[in-house]
């Protein structure tokens, strides 16, 4: 089992947003989480990545059999968790190169490996940039600063490629992408897929699912997973919207 | 508080003058009067408007220079030793600093405490003919007219008691003199070395004369070698002629027991261009004053600085830029990162005089307070007596962006390293100002080391000497 979430509750301030999430993910699986705006999808991904803005009030999460909730965000990353942000953060003055070098070397340190040489590192950057066709110019700029919406999303997948995570949570990585970029990014995700890793895509659109083809679809509504099914569930949502989910649950 | 120094001068004037030069001696009595006046003007302890409800030391001395957030009284109070007899210290700064790196590309000079260190290595071969770099006493002997023409010209315009005190007590100093149209290619580096084992006061005097069309760059490094308590006063008078270029970079890496009150007084003629950049990395209490007078049309000045402080460090920068002629440009950028209980202060006054049309004056002060205990005071002060000018100022005090820290941590960068990267990025534009590539690289390393806490001990010139 890669990830096991049991009855997870989380709040921000005194507002409870996640109200009992249960979810199990095995290596090699691809899951999609859908659900109306404000349902708690980004909150779930933030909580799994360890965003200190949220407080877990109840429940548990095991990642590779280890207590995920006890780990710092960086430890979760070293253990193989990756969050592709819905809104990637701009960090003026911090170059992509320095940021990625720090990240890669911390991962290596955790595995007991030596830091990468400068030339090996640049080679790795070049190789992984190709996966998402990320312009070299972007890689030389400050993190996300002045990147277009689509460029930011490509940059997320580039970082995923650099870090080779076990579990990738991609929060609306498809939004803001033009048709070509959507194809490039989806193909990038598919290339990185293996028997040992798993992916959760959070999306509102069937388009992405046509490329990535998840086996499991979950509907998150008001802080709970209210429905789970196969690919046909996504098609049904595409056709019928969320009204019937609301009716069933309110 | 100036009283003990007035008395000291009364008792030791002969000794002081006997070990100095006539150019310096000629200015003492007038400075003594200014000092006496500053003593009379000491206001009773009151809280300045900015210091309401803040239980931190507030200086009692209010004058035009407003020592509102640095307790000058406390700095001047101890019974310091002074080396009035000019006893030679048994220090070879070259040994201490291991500066004899063969490919070193600065010309190196030392003030050991406040004494010019007679350089056994003759740099003069590397200097263009006519340029003087060296001690005040030698300069006054070789160029008596030039020395008399400039010495104390700017300092005497100020009511600041500490500047007067320096003029009364200073016996020696450092001079950089570049005659008309000469360009000094190699950067000049002056290292201020402090050594002693009892509380000690040094009064350093620097004079820079860059004549019309001349160019030079000066790097001044403050290094303290010993853990004794020091008070260093420093007055630097800078005269920059028409179309001349001058850069002055000051880098302070002193022990936490070293306190410094420094004033850099700059006068610029038409179309001159000056860059000054003051960097405080380690210190006790530091107060830097920058007075820049733009006297000739089209002069351009850049005044920048940074402070990285933690523990009980205290860094106070005051600037006063006077636009007295049309078409001048001034650009100010000061940044602070304050950790733990560090305190910072910045006050920037800009005065645009009548007739100074088409002035462009920009000021920016940005600060990061990393803890709840750190304190920053910032105050812009614009006085504009002319239409048709472009002026702007901005000040911010903030914390690091939590979202950005989380973003980096989510990629496996530790919290400490994420903060490091951001603090370093925060300071980058101050380093970018530097117009000396090798110094820029050196500063990047030093600043990074400072943030990593690897600069607890001064490594002297292995860090900043071998550019
Ligand atoms: N920092 C915050 N402070 C207060 N409320 C928040 C905060 N972050 C999220 N919320 C609230 O939590 C709820 C869930 O938000 P979340 O971003 O998880 O939704 P989502 O399912 O990702 O929506 P979308 O599809 O629009 O991205 C919303 O009501 C939102 O307003
Ligand atoms: Mg969301």
XYZ file of C-alpha atoms and ligand atoms in Angstrom:
749
model
C 0.000 0.000 0.000
C 1.397 3.392 -0.977
C -1.091 5.667 0.743
C -3.826 4.885 3.239
C -6.001 7.721 4.478
C -8.487 6.966 7.228
C -11.185 9.346 8.469
C -9.043 12.429 7.881
C -10.379 15.696 9.274
C -8.645 19.034 8.800
C -9.392 22.660 9.536
C -8.091 26.093 8.906
C -8.656 28.391 11.843
C -11.819 26.972 13.366
C -13.330 26.117 10.015
C -13.452 22.392 9.334
C -12.852 21.702 5.656
C -12.056 18.001 5.436
C -14.708 16.000 7.234
C -13.607 12.381 7.137
C -11.646 11.396 4.043
C -10.976 7.715 3.309
C -8.740 6.802 0.397
C -6.338 3.990 -0.431
C -3.794 4.034 -3.232
C -1.522 1.246 -4.436
C 1.652 1.563 -6.489
C 0.980 1.721 -10.231
C -2.508 3.216 -9.831
C -3.837 6.458 -11.234
C -6.710 8.135 -9.412
C -8.716 11.210 -10.295
C -10.445 13.398 -7.757
C -13.236 15.586 -9.053
C -15.789 17.720 -7.326
C -17.319 21.198 -7.347
C -15.388 24.361 -6.462
C -14.706 24.698 -2.779
C -15.259 21.006 -2.044
C -11.849 20.637 -0.408
C -9.733 19.073 -3.173
C -6.839 21.509 -2.812
C -7.140 21.334 0.945
C -6.728 17.564 0.813
C -3.621 17.876 -1.339
C -2.189 20.620 0.894
C -2.772 18.525 4.002
C -1.092 15.521 2.411
C 1.901 17.668 1.473
C 2.073 19.041 5.017
C 1.057 22.675 4.586
C 1.317 24.091 8.136
C -1.584 26.456 7.430
C -3.957 23.513 8.002
C -4.479 21.535 11.176
C -5.337 17.867 11.107
C -7.884 17.344 13.853
C -8.617 13.644 13.405
C -7.720 10.575 11.416
C -4.560 9.070 10.036
C -2.521 8.774 6.885
C 0.122 6.165 6.194
C 2.611 6.687 3.385
C 4.801 3.678 2.592
C 3.541 2.389 5.926
C 4.955 5.402 7.770
C 2.958 7.994 9.663
C 2.678 10.767 7.087
C 1.124 13.293 9.417
C 4.138 13.288 11.704
C 6.516 14.258 8.901
C 7.614 17.745 7.919
C 6.803 18.819 4.358
C 10.411 18.230 3.304
C 10.463 14.728 4.805
C 7.291 13.889 2.888
C 9.015 15.057 -0.270
C 12.086 12.938 0.496
C 9.793 9.955 1.110
C 8.384 10.424 -2.386
C 5.384 12.733 -2.057
C 4.959 15.390 -4.719
C 2.337 18.097 -4.939
C 1.807 19.943 -8.188
C 0.275 23.184 -6.956
C -2.967 24.555 -8.333
C -1.394 27.985 -7.942
C 2.390 27.654 -8.139
C 4.102 30.297 -6.023
C 6.352 32.975 -7.483
C 9.630 33.375 -5.630
C 11.397 36.489 -6.869
C 15.167 36.353 -6.776
C 15.450 32.592 -6.186
C 16.619 31.030 -9.433
C 15.079 27.806 -10.708
C 18.570 26.334 -10.918
C 19.487 27.064 -7.299
C 16.083 25.959 -6.076
C 16.190 22.657 -7.954
C 19.803 22.018 -7.006
C 18.914 22.465 -3.349
C 15.901 20.161 -3.740
C 17.744 17.427 -5.638
C 20.689 17.456 -3.275
C 18.468 17.263 -0.193
C 16.782 14.226 -1.736
C 20.179 12.657 -2.381
C 21.326 13.400 1.132
C 18.246 11.654 2.501
C 19.205 8.592 0.477
C 22.762 8.836 1.720
C 24.123 9.971 -1.630
C 26.713 12.636 -2.378
C 25.591 15.970 -3.831
C 25.517 16.037 -7.607
C 28.342 17.641 -9.509
C 27.482 20.866 -11.297
C 27.801 19.301 -14.732
C 25.731 16.228 -13.863
C 23.091 18.475 -12.411
C 22.859 20.646 -15.499
C 22.672 17.521 -17.625
C 19.775 16.264 -15.516
C 18.031 19.623 -15.842
C 18.399 19.474 -19.613
C 17.105 15.925 -19.837
C 14.053 16.579 -17.671
C 13.261 19.862 -19.327
C 12.824 17.942 -22.538
C 10.094 15.812 -20.934
C 7.769 18.828 -20.768
C 9.469 20.924 -23.443
C 10.234 23.612 -20.875
C 12.133 26.496 -22.394
C 15.704 26.922 -21.190
C 14.992 30.599 -20.632
C 12.412 29.697 -17.998
C 14.810 27.375 -16.231
C 17.239 30.249 -15.867
C 14.736 32.656 -14.356
C 13.451 33.108 -10.825
C 11.021 30.430 -9.674
C 7.714 31.007 -11.514
C 8.336 34.734 -11.611
C 6.626 36.239 -14.618
C 5.764 32.757 -15.960
C 2.444 32.545 -17.791
C -0.264 30.346 -16.284
C 0.595 27.510 -18.667
C 4.336 27.883 -18.117
C 3.858 27.570 -14.378
C 2.017 24.273 -14.837
C 4.690 22.931 -17.146
C 7.229 23.924 -14.560
C 5.388 21.816 -11.975
C 5.680 18.723 -14.152
C 9.312 19.542 -14.845
C 9.990 19.531 -11.097
C 8.093 16.279 -10.770
C 10.343 14.809 -13.447
C 13.419 16.061 -11.576
C 12.363 14.519 -8.266
C 10.856 11.217 -9.514
C 8.255 10.936 -6.755
C 6.385 7.800 -5.681
C 3.085 9.633 -5.354
C 2.262 12.704 -7.404
C -0.763 14.789 -6.604
C -1.460 17.075 -9.533
C -3.886 19.775 -8.505
C -5.583 21.135 -11.616
C -2.394 20.926 -13.588
C -4.541 21.040 -16.719
C -6.182 24.371 -16.033
C -4.633 27.235 -17.936
C -2.985 24.955 -20.490
C -3.630 25.377 -24.195
C -4.393 22.276 -26.245
C -0.777 21.594 -27.222
C 0.484 22.186 -23.695
C -2.167 19.876 -22.321
C -0.911 17.122 -24.616
C 2.733 17.779 -23.724
C 2.040 17.834 -19.998
C -0.151 14.702 -20.116
C 2.427 12.850 -22.148
C 5.008 13.983 -19.612
C 2.924 12.512 -16.807
C 2.437 9.291 -18.762
C 6.177 8.984 -19.428
C 6.884 9.274 -15.725
C 4.307 6.630 -14.813
C 5.589 3.254 -13.659
C 4.666 0.110 -11.715
C 6.133 1.623 -8.565
C 4.614 5.052 -8.490
C 1.098 6.398 -8.398
C -0.666 9.567 -9.432
C -3.661 11.506 -8.180
C -4.979 14.027 -10.642
C -7.406 16.657 -9.477
C -9.334 18.077 -12.382
C -12.606 19.488 -13.571
C -12.219 18.284 -17.141
C -12.576 15.047 -19.057
C -9.953 16.304 -21.553
C -7.089 15.508 -19.200
C -8.604 12.158 -18.266
C -8.732 11.207 -21.951
C -4.957 11.447 -21.957
C -4.090 10.144 -18.535
C -6.805 7.465 -18.218
C -7.146 6.960 -14.468
C -8.703 3.670 -13.309
C -10.334 5.244 -10.250
C -12.539 8.322 -10.073
C -13.584 9.911 -6.761
C -16.010 12.703 -6.149
C -15.164 15.013 -3.286
C -18.052 17.027 -1.952
C -18.165 19.141 1.185
C -15.038 17.613 2.634
C -15.946 13.964 1.998
C -15.463 11.469 -0.792
C -19.098 10.816 -1.583
C -18.714 8.618 -4.634
C -16.042 6.438 -6.169
C -16.085 4.508 -9.412
C -14.343 3.698 -12.677
C -13.761 5.912 -15.747
C -17.490 5.869 -16.487
C -18.108 8.037 -13.407
C -16.102 10.881 -14.937
C -18.128 10.645 -18.128
C -21.332 10.719 -16.159
C -20.188 13.858 -14.314
C -19.212 15.461 -17.610
C -22.726 14.820 -18.873
C -24.836 15.498 -15.807
C -22.824 18.010 -13.752
C -22.851 17.937 -9.942
C -26.531 18.595 -9.201
C -27.341 14.942 -8.705
C -24.373 14.608 -6.322
C -25.674 17.579 -4.339
C -29.174 16.124 -4.266
C -27.920 12.776 -3.066
C -25.851 14.331 -0.293
C -27.525 17.504 0.992
C 28.726 63.136 27.373
C 31.114 65.134 25.201
C 32.353 66.735 28.386
C 34.958 64.152 29.234
C 36.405 64.510 25.750
C 36.516 68.290 25.958
C 38.391 67.919 29.237
C 40.649 65.285 27.770
C 41.611 67.611 24.957
C 42.229 70.408 27.450
C 44.735 68.217 29.249
C 46.418 66.581 26.289
C 46.281 69.096 23.446
C 50.069 69.284 23.279
C 50.464 65.550 23.016
C 47.708 65.269 20.441
C 49.075 68.063 18.283
C 52.668 67.004 18.799
C 51.948 63.630 17.205
C 49.889 64.943 14.331
C 50.326 67.461 11.513
C 49.641 71.170 11.210
C 46.808 70.686 8.720
C 44.894 68.629 11.260
C 45.959 70.725 14.217
C 44.746 73.902 12.521
C 41.169 72.638 12.650
C 41.002 71.492 16.258
C 40.019 74.671 18.050
C 37.091 75.393 15.811
C 35.945 71.800 16.121
C 36.279 72.105 19.880
C 33.833 75.005 19.788
C 31.372 72.930 17.787
C 31.801 70.127 20.263
C 31.112 72.466 23.176
C 28.023 73.690 21.380
C 26.850 70.140 20.759
C 27.305 69.495 24.479
C 25.089 72.501 25.313
C 22.451 71.366 22.850
C 22.016 67.975 24.399
C 18.332 67.737 25.015
C 16.946 66.124 28.137
C 15.842 62.570 27.648
C 12.583 62.579 25.761
C 10.949 60.097 23.536
C 11.050 61.017 19.923
C 7.796 60.764 18.020
C 8.756 57.380 16.616
C 9.793 55.818 19.840
C 6.503 55.917 21.693
C 5.957 52.930 23.916
C 9.095 51.227 22.786
C 11.270 50.228 25.698
C 14.537 50.429 23.840
C 17.478 52.732 24.242
C 16.710 56.107 22.839
C 19.546 58.543 22.402
C 19.315 61.782 24.237
C 21.173 63.740 21.652
C 18.869 65.370 19.192
C 20.335 67.539 16.536
C 19.833 67.798 12.847
C 21.333 64.341 12.606
C 18.703 62.873 14.967
C 20.329 60.049 16.806
C 16.877 58.896 17.744
C 17.405 55.165 17.789
C 21.001 54.815 18.764
C 22.114 55.637 22.240
C 25.180 57.719 21.469
C 25.527 58.693 25.127
C 26.023 55.110 26.152
C 28.588 54.600 23.429
C 30.591 57.635 24.500
C 30.297 57.097 28.232
C 32.988 54.470 28.980
C 36.441 55.528 30.002
C 38.237 54.429 26.858
C 41.954 54.282 26.347
C 43.372 56.339 23.511
C 46.748 56.061 21.882
C 47.585 59.753 21.978
C 51.314 59.111 22.089
C 51.045 57.150 18.899
C 52.846 54.131 20.228
C 53.432 51.675 17.431
C 51.444 48.515 17.860
C 53.295 45.318 17.452
C 51.086 44.081 14.666
C 51.981 43.197 11.168
C 48.628 43.282 9.449
C 50.013 41.278 6.563
C 50.760 38.416 8.934
C 47.370 38.648 10.462
C 45.559 38.799 7.174
C 47.696 36.524 5.016
C 47.125 38.931 2.253
C 50.193 38.218 0.221
C 48.236 36.309 -2.361
C 50.207 36.656 -5.564
C 47.252 37.328 -7.814
C 45.598 39.815 -5.523
C 44.133 42.578 -7.535
C 43.585 45.327 -5.002
C 46.193 47.715 -3.673
C 46.180 47.139 0.031
C 46.542 49.689 2.855
C 45.963 49.475 6.574
C 44.905 51.645 9.438
C 45.873 49.777 12.593
C 43.574 51.223 15.192
C 43.634 54.786 13.929
C 47.253 54.793 12.811
C 48.349 54.602 9.234
C 50.445 51.474 8.883
C 53.667 52.309 7.131
C 53.568 49.980 4.253
C 56.726 47.995 3.726
C 55.303 47.032 0.359
C 55.413 49.890 -1.991
C 52.221 50.032 -4.025
C 53.220 53.216 -5.776
C 54.550 51.392 -8.815
C 51.064 50.131 -9.519
C 49.583 53.596 -9.279
C 49.469 56.130 -12.083
C 51.887 59.009 -11.638
C 50.602 61.844 -9.495
C 48.173 59.696 -7.527
C 48.671 59.619 -3.783
C 47.421 56.829 -1.584
C 48.684 56.690 1.961
C 48.790 58.261 5.370
C 47.488 61.687 6.260
C 50.793 62.854 7.756
C 52.753 62.114 4.632
C 50.094 63.656 2.453
C 50.077 66.858 4.500
C 53.860 67.029 4.165
C 53.939 66.394 0.429
C 50.815 68.268 -0.644
C 50.336 70.924 2.058
C 48.111 73.183 -0.060
C 45.812 70.441 -1.256
C 45.553 69.036 2.256
C 44.711 72.414 3.767
C 42.234 73.191 1.024
C 40.161 70.083 1.643
C 40.739 68.888 5.171
C 37.672 69.464 7.388
C 35.879 71.397 4.615
C 32.819 69.184 4.740
C 33.073 68.072 8.343
C 33.061 71.638 9.623
C 29.662 72.209 8.009
C 28.064 69.796 10.436
C 26.763 70.372 13.926
C 27.044 66.676 14.696
C 29.021 66.379 17.915
C 30.618 63.082 16.929
C 32.040 64.581 13.752
C 33.456 67.486 15.781
C 34.841 65.026 18.305
C 36.645 63.177 15.551
C 38.188 66.419 14.268
C 39.339 67.330 17.759
C 40.995 63.993 18.490
C 42.026 62.462 15.154
C 45.793 62.442 14.733
C 46.264 60.467 11.561
C 44.336 59.009 8.711
C 44.194 57.792 5.171
C 44.167 59.810 1.972
C 43.301 58.929 -1.595
C 44.148 61.718 -3.998
C 43.613 61.369 -7.736
C 44.533 64.422 -9.784
C 42.665 65.573 -12.880
C 41.807 63.109 -15.614
C 43.664 60.198 -14.060
C 41.963 56.861 -13.878
C 43.097 54.447 -11.174
C 42.280 51.033 -12.591
C 43.057 48.868 -9.612
C 40.680 49.067 -6.691
C 42.235 50.527 -3.574
C 41.549 48.596 -0.408
C 41.848 50.009 3.059
C 41.573 47.647 5.971
C 40.738 49.062 9.355
C 42.298 46.766 11.903
C 41.431 47.042 15.561
C 43.529 45.587 18.298
C 43.682 46.031 22.032
C 42.838 44.405 25.324
C 41.219 47.254 27.236
C 38.227 49.384 26.233
C 39.634 51.529 23.488
C 38.631 54.462 21.320
C 39.917 55.077 17.826
C 39.264 58.156 15.725
C 39.836 57.493 12.062
C 39.959 60.146 9.435
C 39.670 59.467 5.734
C 39.948 61.944 2.914
C 39.262 61.259 -0.747
C 39.917 63.811 -3.452
C 38.940 62.840 -6.974
C 39.644 65.766 -9.242
C 37.823 66.646 -12.474
C 37.603 63.744 -14.864
C 39.404 61.354 -12.529
C 38.238 57.879 -11.481
C 38.869 55.516 -8.580
C 37.278 52.800 -6.504
C 37.840 52.314 -2.785
C 36.946 49.359 -0.627
C 37.104 49.879 3.123
C 36.942 46.802 5.337
C 36.516 46.936 9.088
C 38.015 43.998 10.887
C 38.336 43.508 14.551
C 41.009 41.204 15.858
C 40.282 41.194 19.548
C 37.354 40.799 21.874
C 37.945 44.058 23.774
C 35.360 46.799 23.700
C 35.980 49.360 20.957
C 34.452 52.607 19.903
C 35.508 53.679 16.445
C 34.572 57.078 15.147
C 35.247 57.629 11.497
C 34.873 60.677 9.327
C 35.334 60.285 5.592
C 35.362 63.418 3.471
C 34.908 62.803 -0.236
C 35.353 65.482 -2.884
C 34.413 64.467 -6.383
C 35.146 66.844 -9.243
C 33.368 67.416 -12.535
C 32.860 64.328 -14.658
C 34.688 62.272 -12.075
C 33.684 58.753 -11.001
C 34.122 57.351 -7.537
C 32.949 54.203 -5.790
C 33.239 53.582 -2.069
C 32.328 50.224 -0.594
C 32.450 49.669 3.116
C 32.267 46.262 4.647
C 31.968 45.889 8.382
C 32.914 42.590 9.980
C 33.632 43.470 13.557
C 33.179 41.683 16.817
C 29.970 42.221 18.749
C 31.958 44.371 21.181
C 32.882 46.888 18.515
C 30.768 49.983 18.180
C 31.107 52.351 15.292
C 29.910 55.853 14.537
C 30.871 56.758 11.009
C 30.058 59.695 8.789
C 30.698 59.729 5.081
C 30.457 63.241 3.703
C 30.368 63.507 -0.071
C 30.417 66.591 -2.263
C 29.811 66.154 -5.957
C 30.495 68.574 -8.796
C 28.730 68.662 -12.156
C 28.250 65.357 -13.990
C 30.124 63.417 -11.378
C 29.024 59.921 -10.491
C 29.374 58.322 -7.070
C 28.394 54.940 -5.719
C 28.511 54.261 -2.024
C 27.538 50.956 -0.521
C 27.779 50.197 3.192
C 27.483 46.601 4.284
C 27.196 45.630 7.916
C 27.644 41.922 8.497
C 28.826 41.673 12.090
C 29.064 44.419 14.685
C 27.916 45.652 18.052
C 26.255 49.017 17.623
C 26.786 50.789 14.328
C 25.655 54.162 13.198
C 26.493 55.245 9.665
C 25.720 58.720 8.417
C 25.770 59.508 4.716
C 25.669 63.124 3.710
C 25.704 63.713 -0.015
C 25.665 67.168 -1.483
C 24.958 67.370 -5.208
C 26.398 70.753 -6.037
C 26.896 70.634 -9.777
C 24.395 70.067 -12.563
C 23.788 66.533 -13.710
C 25.548 64.815 -10.843
C 24.475 61.276 -10.061
C 24.734 59.499 -6.753
C 23.863 56.028 -5.550
C 23.704 55.398 -1.854
C 22.985 51.875 -0.808
C 23.504 49.632 2.108
C 22.568 46.411 3.781
C 22.589 45.053 7.263
C 22.390 41.462 8.375
C 21.974 41.394 12.096
C 21.073 38.997 14.853
C 21.671 38.597 18.574
C 22.056 42.036 20.068
C 23.377 43.730 16.932
C 22.190 47.240 16.262
C 22.499 48.921 12.871
C 21.403 52.475 12.243
C 21.849 54.172 8.874
C 21.043 57.806 8.332
C 21.245 59.501 4.976
C 20.824 63.071 3.909
C 20.904 63.818 0.211
C 20.906 67.424 -0.808
C 19.940 68.310 -4.354
C 21.379 71.771 -4.764
C 21.672 71.837 -8.558
C 19.425 70.973 -11.516
C 19.356 67.649 -13.339
C 20.856 65.580 -10.553
C 19.867 61.998 -9.830
C 19.972 60.227 -6.490
C 19.141 56.634 -5.901
C 18.952 55.087 -2.464
C 18.481 51.453 -1.569
C 18.838 50.101 1.964
C 17.916 46.602 3.050
C 17.971 44.883 6.415
C 17.470 41.329 7.567
C 17.002 41.268 11.310
C 17.014 38.066 13.279
C 16.621 37.301 16.974
C 16.733 40.518 18.989
C 18.523 42.666 16.412
C 17.510 46.268 15.927
C 17.675 48.317 12.768
C 16.954 51.876 11.903
C 16.925 53.797 8.669
C 16.141 57.443 8.217
C 16.555 59.013 4.835
C 16.228 62.700 4.294
C 16.094 64.180 0.823
C 16.262 67.915 0.370
C 15.549 69.409 -3.043
C 16.541 73.024 -3.035
C 14.897 75.805 -4.948
C 16.106 75.820 -8.512
C 17.110 72.150 -8.532
C 14.792 71.502 -11.469
C 14.510 68.076 -13.079
C 15.754 66.444 -9.928
C 15.228 62.714 -9.755
C 15.395 61.316 -6.245
C 14.444 57.754 -5.411
C 14.597 56.078 -2.055
C 13.764 52.551 -1.028
C 14.142 50.832 2.316
C 13.034 47.219 2.639
C 13.350 45.117 5.716
C 12.720 41.631 6.926
C 12.074 41.014 10.583
C 12.542 37.297 11.073
C 11.383 37.201 14.701
C 8.882 38.985 16.907
C 11.737 40.407 18.945
C 13.546 42.071 16.050
C 12.770 45.770 15.693
C 13.002 48.057 12.702
C 12.416 51.760 12.534
C 12.213 53.423 9.167
C 11.463 56.962 8.191
C 11.664 58.799 4.902
C 11.814 62.566 5.015
C 11.346 64.547 1.830
C 11.684 68.289 1.660
C 11.057 69.681 -1.779
C 11.293 73.354 -2.631
C 11.100 73.013 -6.363
C 8.477 71.996 -8.923
C 9.298 69.818 -11.826
C 11.021 67.053 -9.886
C 10.554 63.301 -9.719
C 10.793 61.920 -6.199
C 9.668 58.662 -4.761
C 10.196 56.771 -1.559
C 9.019 53.490 -0.192
C 9.571 51.545 2.980
C 8.426 48.074 3.922
C 8.901 45.897 6.967
C 7.786 42.337 6.529
C 8.369 38.660 6.950
C 9.266 35.974 4.478
C 6.430 34.720 2.309
C 5.100 31.588 4.060
C 3.581 30.261 0.840
C 6.948 30.398 -0.859
C 8.618 28.616 2.049
C 6.009 25.862 1.932
C 6.382 25.571 -1.835
C 10.094 24.956 -1.492
C 9.710 22.581 1.439
C 7.176 20.581 -0.549
C 10.017 19.987 -3.027
C 12.328 18.742 -0.302
C 14.223 21.930 0.466
C 14.566 22.217 4.235
C 12.896 25.093 5.979
C 16.263 26.538 6.927
C 17.572 26.336 3.392
C 14.342 27.759 1.945
C 14.658 30.759 4.239
C 18.321 31.071 3.308
C 17.514 31.139 -0.389
C 14.884 33.796 0.157
C 16.972 35.987 2.427
C 19.790 35.776 -0.038
C 17.443 36.698 -2.870
C 16.212 39.605 -0.793
C 19.702 41.086 -0.597
C 20.591 40.404 -4.217
C 19.739 43.835 -5.571
C 22.002 45.581 -3.070
C 24.880 43.387 -4.217
C 23.884 44.030 -7.826
C 24.592 47.705 -7.264
C 28.277 47.006 -6.825
C 30.302 48.170 -9.816
C 33.246 45.875 -9.212
C 32.704 42.340 -10.483
C 35.147 40.477 -8.221
C 33.756 42.283 -5.198
C 30.254 41.294 -6.220
C 31.233 37.619 -6.241
C 33.016 37.979 -2.927
C 30.012 39.700 -1.396
C 27.690 36.956 -2.588
C 29.856 34.426 -0.791
C 30.179 36.543 2.331
C 26.476 37.255 2.556
C 25.642 33.601 2.066
C 28.151 32.631 4.736
C 26.717 35.238 7.035
C 23.208 33.872 6.601
C 24.483 30.376 7.204
C 26.055 31.570 10.412
C 29.563 30.703 9.259
C 30.915 34.159 9.862
C 31.012 34.058 13.624
C 34.717 34.666 13.515
C 36.455 37.178 11.353
C 38.644 35.517 8.782
C 40.169 38.735 7.664
C 41.458 38.944 4.189
C 41.070 35.340 3.304
C 37.500 36.449 2.751
C 37.567 39.942 1.499
C 41.175 40.804 0.847
C 42.025 38.537 -1.999
C 39.639 39.832 -4.581
N -6.535 29.708 3.708
C -7.861 29.531 3.827
N -8.551 30.283 4.702
C -9.893 30.120 4.819
N -10.588 29.252 4.103
C -9.960 28.497 3.199
C -8.560 28.595 3.017
N -8.182 27.726 2.072
C -9.311 27.113 1.669
N -10.373 27.577 2.344
C -11.766 27.156 2.164
O -11.826 25.767 2.174
C -12.789 25.319 1.254
C -12.160 24.289 0.335
O -11.217 24.951 -0.502
P -10.331 24.176 -1.539
O -9.375 25.126 -2.118
O -9.790 22.966 -0.908
O -11.402 23.771 -2.647
P -11.209 23.027 -4.023
O -12.053 21.826 -3.957
O -9.798 22.846 -4.318
O -11.873 24.076 -5.025
P -11.476 24.479 -6.539
O -12.126 23.471 -7.411
O -12.141 25.805 -6.715
O -10.028 24.522 -6.638
C -13.333 26.526 0.541
O -14.553 26.887 1.118
C -12.293 27.571 0.809
O -12.850 28.868 0.846
Mg -8.518 23.643 -5.696
